[in-house]
Tab-separated table of C-alpha atoms and ligand atoms in Angstrom:
chain	number	residue	atom	x	y	z
A	1	MET	CA	-166.220	-145.151	-16.050
A	2	LEU	CA	-164.187	-142.806	-13.830
A	3	LEU	CA	-160.472	-143.445	-13.877
A	4	HIS	CA	-158.984	-143.523	-10.386
A	5	ASP	CA	-157.404	-140.052	-10.593
A	6	GLU	CA	-160.609	-138.531	-11.947
A	7	ALA	CA	-162.614	-139.366	-8.823
A	8	PRO	CA	-164.395	-136.299	-7.409
A	9	VAL	CA	-162.387	-134.549	-4.696
A	10	ARG	CA	-164.211	-134.771	-1.359
A	11	LEU	CA	-163.228	-132.787	1.707
A	12	GLU	CA	-162.442	-135.057	4.609
A	13	VAL	CA	-165.071	-134.510	7.307
A	14	ASP	CA	-163.758	-133.836	10.801
A	15	PRO	CA	-165.900	-136.134	12.990
A	16	ALA	CA	-165.606	-133.741	15.961
A	17	PHE	CA	-166.924	-130.841	13.791
A	18	ARG	CA	-169.831	-132.987	12.580
A	19	ALA	CA	-170.683	-134.088	16.140
A	20	ASP	CA	-170.482	-130.537	17.601
A	21	VAL	CA	-172.651	-129.071	14.800
A	22	LEU	CA	-175.344	-131.771	14.900
A	23	ARG	CA	-175.472	-131.685	18.706
A	24	GLY	CA	-175.398	-127.883	18.788
A	25	LEU	CA	-178.188	-127.411	16.235
A	26	ALA	CA	-180.424	-129.885	18.055
A	27	ALA	CA	-179.757	-128.407	21.524
A	28	TRP	CA	-181.765	-125.710	23.286
A	29	PRO	CA	-180.574	-123.006	23.201
A	30	ARG	CA	-178.743	-123.821	19.977
A	31	ALA	CA	-174.975	-123.301	20.219
A	32	ILE	CA	-171.868	-124.294	18.245
A	33	PRO	CA	-168.375	-123.974	19.832
A	34	ALA	CA	-166.365	-120.973	18.590
A	35	ARG	CA	-163.309	-123.117	17.781
A	36	TRP	CA	-165.009	-124.088	14.490
A	37	PHE	CA	-164.759	-120.502	13.165
A	38	TYR	CA	-161.155	-121.057	12.226
A	39	ASP	CA	-161.048	-122.811	8.869
A	40	LYS	CA	-158.785	-121.154	6.273
A	41	ARG	CA	-161.356	-118.454	5.410
A	42	GLY	CA	-162.258	-117.913	9.081
A	43	SER	CA	-158.595	-117.479	10.046
A	44	GLU	CA	-158.147	-114.926	7.241
A	45	LEU	CA	-161.255	-113.029	8.382
A	46	PHE	CA	-159.983	-113.051	11.969
A	47	GLU	CA	-156.686	-111.524	10.785
A	48	ASP	CA	-158.782	-108.807	9.067
A	49	ILE	CA	-160.742	-108.230	12.295
A	50	THR	CA	-157.515	-107.538	14.212
A	51	GLY	CA	-156.861	-104.554	11.918
A	52	LEU	CA	-160.352	-102.992	12.170
A	53	PRO	CA	-160.651	-99.524	13.730
A	54	GLU	CA	-163.382	-100.750	16.127
A	55	TYR	CA	-161.435	-103.852	17.237
A	56	TYR	CA	-159.165	-102.213	19.833
A	57	PRO	CA	-157.777	-105.354	21.632
A	58	THR	CA	-154.985	-106.212	19.173
A	59	ARG	CA	-153.829	-102.619	18.784
A	60	ILE	CA	-153.790	-101.873	22.508
A	61	GLU	CA	-152.235	-105.179	23.553
A	62	THR	CA	-149.464	-104.777	20.971
A	63	ALA	CA	-148.716	-101.282	22.306
A	64	LEU	CA	-148.625	-102.644	25.880
A	65	LEU	CA	-146.216	-105.424	24.879
A	66	LYS	CA	-143.968	-102.920	23.103
A	67	ALA	CA	-143.950	-100.651	26.140
A	68	TYR	CA	-143.655	-103.165	28.991
A	69	CYS	CA	-141.889	-106.353	27.850
A	70	GLY	CA	-138.586	-104.810	29.024
A	71	GLU	CA	-140.044	-104.687	32.533
A	72	VAL	CA	-141.349	-108.250	32.154
A	73	GLY	CA	-137.773	-109.280	31.284
A	74	ARG	CA	-136.366	-107.553	34.370
A	75	ILE	CA	-138.875	-109.259	36.674
A	76	ALA	CA	-138.691	-112.715	35.036
A	77	GLY	CA	-134.895	-112.740	34.578
A	78	ALA	CA	-132.888	-113.983	31.595
A	79	GLY	CA	-132.712	-117.577	30.369
A	80	ARG	CA	-136.356	-118.614	30.558
A	81	VAL	CA	-137.961	-120.754	27.876
A	82	VAL	CA	-140.847	-118.782	26.358
A	83	VAL	CA	-143.800	-121.136	25.794
A	84	GLU	CA	-146.586	-119.613	23.677
A	85	PHE	CA	-150.040	-121.181	23.875
A	86	GLY	CA	-151.993	-121.096	20.599
A	87	SER	CA	-149.175	-119.322	18.832
A	88	GLY	CA	-151.192	-118.802	15.594
A	89	SER	CA	-149.451	-116.208	13.449
A	90	SER	CA	-147.120	-115.237	16.393
A	91	ALA	CA	-147.350	-111.575	15.347
A	92	LYS	CA	-146.894	-110.265	18.921
A	93	THR	CA	-144.134	-112.690	19.913
A	94	PRO	CA	-141.100	-110.679	18.679
A	95	HIS	CA	-141.919	-107.889	21.180
A	96	LEU	CA	-141.504	-110.404	24.013
A	97	LEU	CA	-138.591	-112.439	22.641
A	98	SER	CA	-136.518	-109.341	21.944
A	99	GLN	CA	-136.880	-108.126	25.560
A	100	VAL	CA	-136.673	-111.166	27.853
A	101	ALA	CA	-133.377	-112.831	26.746
A	102	PRO	CA	-134.987	-116.277	26.386
A	103	SER	CA	-132.980	-119.530	26.216
A	104	ALA	CA	-135.487	-121.120	23.795
A	105	TYR	CA	-138.947	-120.624	22.292
A	106	VAL	CA	-141.681	-123.281	22.269
A	107	PRO	CA	-144.755	-122.345	20.191
A	108	ILE	CA	-147.754	-124.649	20.764
A	109	ASP	CA	-150.596	-124.785	18.256
A	110	ILE	CA	-153.186	-127.317	17.172
A	111	SER	CA	-152.663	-126.342	13.516
A	112	GLY	CA	-149.414	-127.840	12.224
A	113	GLU	CA	-149.504	-125.649	9.126
A	114	PHE	CA	-149.667	-122.394	11.110
A	115	LEU	CA	-146.987	-123.687	13.463
A	116	ARG	CA	-144.485	-124.512	10.720
A	117	GLU	CA	-144.972	-121.139	8.995
A	118	SER	CA	-144.721	-119.022	12.144
A	119	SER	CA	-141.768	-121.045	13.550
A	120	ALA	CA	-139.844	-120.543	10.309
A	121	ALA	CA	-140.545	-116.782	10.372
A	122	LEU	CA	-139.390	-116.467	13.996
A	123	ALA	CA	-136.306	-118.610	13.461
A	124	ALA	CA	-135.335	-116.237	10.630
A	125	GLN	CA	-135.837	-113.206	12.881
A	126	PHE	CA	-134.003	-114.749	15.885
A	127	PRO	CA	-131.364	-116.973	14.209
A	128	THR	CA	-129.532	-117.970	17.418
A	129	LEU	CA	-132.663	-118.839	19.425
A	130	PRO	CA	-133.543	-122.564	19.585
A	131	VAL	CA	-137.191	-123.010	18.448
A	132	HIS	CA	-139.044	-126.236	19.386
A	133	PRO	CA	-142.583	-126.223	17.902
A	134	VAL	CA	-145.158	-128.513	19.523
A	135	GLU	CA	-148.327	-129.503	17.638
A	136	ALA	CA	-150.888	-130.089	20.395
A	137	ASP	CA	-154.172	-129.021	21.964
A	138	PHE	CA	-153.081	-126.775	24.834
A	139	MET	CA	-156.380	-127.274	26.673
A	140	HIS	CA	-154.726	-130.348	28.209
A	141	PRO	CA	-151.363	-130.577	30.053
A	142	ILE	CA	-148.528	-130.957	27.544
A	143	ARG	CA	-145.158	-132.689	27.903
A	144	LEU	CA	-142.645	-130.108	26.665
A	145	PRO	CA	-139.612	-131.191	24.581
A	146	ASP	CA	-136.778	-132.819	26.610
A	147	ALA	CA	-134.364	-130.135	25.355
A	148	VAL	CA	-136.128	-127.503	27.505
A	149	ALA	CA	-137.044	-129.707	30.457
A	150	ASP	CA	-134.653	-128.166	32.996
A	151	ALA	CA	-134.971	-124.423	32.282
A	152	PRO	CA	-137.597	-122.226	33.995
A	153	LYS	CA	-140.531	-121.314	31.772
A	154	LEU	CA	-142.372	-118.111	30.872
A	155	GLY	CA	-145.815	-118.924	29.440
A	156	PHE	CA	-147.279	-116.422	26.955
A	157	PHE	CA	-151.025	-116.316	26.281
A	158	PRO	CA	-151.894	-113.028	24.535
A	159	GLY	CA	-155.017	-111.928	22.647
A	160	SER	CA	-157.504	-112.284	25.500
A	161	THR	CA	-158.249	-115.787	24.228
A	162	ILE	CA	-158.941	-116.766	27.849
A	163	GLY	CA	-162.112	-114.650	27.408
A	164	ASN	CA	-163.493	-117.096	24.862
A	165	MET	CA	-163.834	-119.675	27.617
A	166	VAL	CA	-166.500	-119.726	30.308
A	167	PRO	CA	-164.745	-119.067	33.643
A	168	ARG	CA	-164.840	-122.776	34.645
A	169	SER	CA	-163.023	-123.840	31.446
A	170	GLY	CA	-160.657	-120.855	31.760
A	171	THR	CA	-159.701	-122.078	35.244
A	172	ASP	CA	-159.115	-125.611	33.937
A	173	LEU	CA	-156.909	-124.203	31.183
A	174	LEU	CA	-154.840	-122.113	33.619
A	175	ARG	CA	-154.301	-125.211	35.751
A	176	ALA	CA	-153.271	-127.254	32.707
A	177	MET	CA	-150.783	-124.500	31.768
A	178	ARG	CA	-149.349	-124.527	35.259
A	179	GLU	CA	-148.842	-128.268	35.025
A	180	SER	CA	-147.265	-128.021	31.555
A	181	LEU	CA	-144.876	-125.220	32.619
A	182	GLY	CA	-143.755	-126.754	35.925
A	183	GLN	CA	-142.078	-125.416	39.080
A	184	GLY	CA	-141.017	-121.776	39.163
A	185	ALA	CA	-142.945	-120.866	35.998
A	186	MET	CA	-144.344	-117.449	35.140
A	187	LEU	CA	-147.196	-116.527	32.816
A	188	LEU	CA	-147.833	-113.357	30.786
A	189	ILE	CA	-151.494	-113.201	29.802
A	190	GLY	CA	-153.693	-110.654	27.995
A	191	MET	CA	-157.183	-109.882	29.290
A	192	ASP	CA	-159.805	-107.582	27.823
A	193	ARG	CA	-161.403	-105.209	30.340
A	194	ILE	CA	-165.094	-104.440	30.950
A	195	LYS	CA	-165.977	-101.112	29.324
A	196	ALA	CA	-168.849	-99.093	27.822
A	197	GLU	CA	-171.370	-101.324	26.051
A	198	ASP	CA	-171.360	-99.333	22.814
A	199	VAL	CA	-167.573	-99.706	22.480
A	200	LEU	CA	-167.780	-103.454	23.114
A	201	VAL	CA	-170.665	-104.022	20.713
A	202	ALA	CA	-168.958	-101.996	17.953
A	203	ALA	CA	-165.784	-104.088	18.365
A	204	TYR	CA	-167.843	-107.219	17.612
A	205	ASP	CA	-170.206	-105.700	15.033
A	206	ASP	CA	-168.002	-103.439	12.910
A	207	ALA	CA	-169.277	-101.028	10.280
A	208	ALA	CA	-167.503	-102.816	7.408
A	209	GLY	CA	-169.238	-106.117	8.275
A	210	VAL	CA	-166.037	-108.155	8.664
A	211	THR	CA	-167.127	-109.695	11.988
A	212	ALA	CA	-170.521	-110.479	10.439
A	213	ALA	CA	-168.741	-112.294	7.585
A	214	PHE	CA	-166.574	-114.134	10.160
A	215	ASN	CA	-169.684	-115.322	12.030
A	216	LEU	CA	-171.656	-116.226	8.862
A	217	ASN	CA	-168.644	-118.129	7.491
A	218	LEU	CA	-169.452	-120.801	10.071
A	219	LEU	CA	-172.689	-121.545	8.167
A	220	GLU	CA	-170.775	-121.601	4.877
A	221	ARG	CA	-168.268	-124.016	6.408
A	222	ILE	CA	-171.128	-126.261	7.559
A	223	ASN	CA	-172.615	-126.231	4.049
A	224	ARG	CA	-169.222	-126.979	2.489
A	225	GLU	CA	-167.916	-129.628	4.823
A	226	LEU	CA	-171.083	-131.244	6.179
A	227	ASP	CA	-173.154	-131.306	3.015
A	228	GLY	CA	-175.548	-128.643	4.351
A	229	ASP	CA	-178.104	-126.500	2.518
A	230	ILE	CA	-178.474	-123.675	5.052
A	231	PRO	CA	-179.745	-120.515	3.303
A	232	ILE	CA	-177.051	-118.073	4.465
A	233	ASP	CA	-179.145	-115.029	3.505
A	234	ALA	CA	-181.782	-116.121	6.028
A	235	PHE	CA	-179.392	-115.318	8.897
A	236	ARG	CA	-177.850	-112.181	10.344
A	237	HIS	CA	-174.945	-111.586	12.720
A	238	ARG	CA	-175.731	-110.302	16.219
A	239	ALA	CA	-173.312	-109.090	18.905
A	240	ILE	CA	-174.962	-108.713	22.318
A	241	TRP	CA	-173.522	-107.546	25.654
A	242	ASN	CA	-174.623	-109.929	28.424
A	243	GLU	CA	-174.222	-107.838	31.580
A	244	MET	CA	-174.868	-110.670	34.050
A	245	GLU	CA	-172.181	-112.887	32.497
A	246	SER	CA	-169.890	-109.960	31.681
A	247	ARG	CA	-169.433	-111.084	28.101
A	248	ILE	CA	-170.093	-110.233	24.481
A	249	GLU	CA	-172.076	-113.001	22.832
A	250	MET	CA	-172.142	-113.589	19.112
A	251	HIS	CA	-175.243	-115.183	17.626
A	252	LEU	CA	-176.613	-116.034	14.182
A	253	GLU	CA	-180.255	-114.978	14.100
A	254	ALA	CA	-182.832	-116.429	11.696
A	255	LEU	CA	-184.520	-113.581	9.793
A	256	ARG	CA	-187.469	-115.796	8.790
A	257	ASP	CA	-188.701	-119.309	9.480
A	258	VAL	CA	-186.118	-121.646	7.923
A	259	ALA	CA	-185.699	-125.367	7.375
A	260	PHE	CA	-182.460	-126.965	6.266
A	261	ALA	CA	-180.467	-130.176	6.268
A	262	VAL	CA	-176.948	-130.854	7.580
A	263	ALA	CA	-175.222	-134.231	7.133
A	264	GLY	CA	-178.579	-135.800	6.279
A	265	GLU	CA	-180.369	-134.470	9.388
A	266	ARG	CA	-183.169	-131.915	9.174
A	267	PHE	CA	-183.549	-128.787	11.327
A	268	ALA	CA	-186.127	-125.988	11.544
A	269	MET	CA	-185.758	-122.568	13.140
A	270	ALA	CA	-188.415	-119.895	13.696
A	271	ALA	CA	-187.774	-116.243	12.779
A	272	GLY	CA	-185.858	-114.562	15.643
A	273	GLU	CA	-184.293	-117.797	16.948
A	274	THR	CA	-180.514	-117.786	17.235
A	275	ILE	CA	-177.507	-120.074	17.159
A	276	HIS	CA	-175.042	-118.956	19.859
A	277	THR	CA	-171.558	-119.060	18.315
A	278	GLU	CA	-169.133	-117.268	20.667
A	279	ASN	CA	-168.580	-115.819	24.134
A	280	SER	CA	-165.949	-113.180	24.755
A	281	HIS	CA	-165.724	-112.563	28.507
A	282	LYS	CA	-164.431	-109.243	29.788
A	283	TYR	CA	-162.756	-108.857	33.153
A	284	GLY	CA	-162.368	-106.107	35.719
A	285	PRO	CA	-159.066	-105.805	37.623
A	286	GLN	CA	-160.394	-107.859	40.575
A	287	SER	CA	-162.194	-110.556	38.607
A	288	GLY	CA	-159.227	-111.039	36.237
A	289	ARG	CA	-156.811	-111.557	39.111
A	290	MET	CA	-159.292	-113.833	40.869
A	291	LEU	CA	-159.507	-115.999	37.749
A	292	LEU	CA	-155.717	-116.325	37.744
A	293	ARG	CA	-155.588	-117.252	41.428
A	294	THR	CA	-158.302	-119.872	40.997
A	295	GLY	CA	-156.227	-121.320	38.159
A	296	GLY	CA	-153.146	-121.642	40.405
A	297	TRP	CA	-151.333	-118.405	39.452
A	298	THR	CA	-150.406	-115.418	41.641
A	299	PRO	CA	-150.533	-112.080	39.786
A	300	ILE	CA	-147.396	-110.032	40.471
A	301	ALA	CA	-147.602	-107.153	37.981
A	302	GLU	CA	-150.236	-105.690	35.676
A	303	TRP	CA	-150.052	-103.059	32.938
A	304	THR	CA	-152.944	-101.300	31.195
A	305	ASP	CA	-153.362	-98.444	28.720
A	306	ALA	CA	-154.443	-94.995	29.927
A	307	GLY	CA	-158.119	-95.767	29.214
A	308	GLU	CA	-157.846	-99.156	31.017
A	309	ASN	CA	-159.263	-100.915	27.983
A	310	PHE	CA	-156.966	-103.937	28.040
A	311	ALA	CA	-154.482	-105.454	30.507
A	312	ILE	CA	-151.421	-107.670	30.347
A	313	ILE	CA	-150.768	-109.490	33.604
A	314	LEU	CA	-147.618	-111.242	34.790
A	315	ALA	CA	-148.233	-114.069	37.256
A	316	GLU	CA	-146.134	-116.745	38.923
A	317	ALA	CA	-147.040	-120.353	39.624
A	318	LYS	CA	-148.461	-120.396	43.102
A	319	PRO	CA	-146.804	-122.771	45.571
A	320	ARG	CA	-149.034	-125.812	45.996
A	321	ARG	CA	-149.566	-125.139	49.731
A	322	GLU	CA	-150.264	-121.804	51.390
A	323	ALA	CA	-151.161	-120.695	54.890
A	324	PRO	CA	-154.924	-120.122	55.147
B	1	AVI	C1	-159.805	-114.826	19.470
B	1	AVI	N1	-160.620	-113.998	20.361
B	1	AVI	C2	-159.840	-113.485	21.469
B	1	AVI	C3	-161.431	-112.981	19.676
B	1	AVI	C4	-162.263	-112.177	20.708
B	1	AVI	O1	-162.127	-110.960	20.722
B	1	AVI	O2	-162.994	-112.779	21.487
B	1	AVI	C5	-162.337	-113.601	18.642
B	1	AVI	C6	-163.249	-112.630	17.957
B	1	AVI	N2	-164.504	-112.816	17.685
B	1	AVI	C7	-165.001	-111.772	17.063
B	1	AVI	N3	-164.077	-110.871	16.954
B	1	AVI	C8	-162.946	-111.379	17.514
């Protein structure tokens, strides 16, 4: 007989993960939302991706923040509450906080663990700055802490994460941010630019195979958490530039006919079939600004690197009514 504390340890299954995977594997074309990449291993692999020579976005955006946050501070004015959406490791945040004389910092993240760690690190670096972490899904409007209710806000959404949404969802998110941040708000957002296909594909299919491991880890997570028996070696990582949609797509392609089970349900895939796992949209100067306008924001300044590979854009909440 097993004593109570000898019972086998079972991972708690996230019902939303189970539902998305079962629905996504049964759909045509097969697709699983990219948010499920980020278990502990996936988050570590993503951190590794940000340091890869081929993955230019993090390096260039960090350089832009270092160079231009002083100007952001001059335009936005002192005393704003900096609200960071999906703060994650908050590695880029110090460049902004040190230049804009904020009255408080509100990091928002769905992962409480990440939030506690990064808030503690920032509080140590900026000991006089009030930090009010909020554990929430920023895809919906959020009620900010009462302590910051009256001050004007500066939203911060770096990393080109907006690119992981199809434009319709990106617009919904921008509108939700506008509602969360209130009257007189500003937003500093990072957007990856359209560029040569070979550069884009290399950034998402690096020579060391880190992005491949990141993509394949989704199958390992499914096996671990949803009692799956997917043969990982029967799949390969693909990064494809979709010109019409202006996005890099990541897929997992079956190398041979495969059959497997997940959470008690059976699936079969023919050689060459794929599971679509991520979109990373790229924007030109016009389309990026148009996205912001559609989401209720007016772009007022934009900075890019010399090669125009990546842009950070400062926008202000558009008045609700405008002349036609
Ligand atoms: C988080 N996001 C902005 C990354 C991107 O570039 O779309 C995720 C990523 N996927 C593969 N490499 C990086």
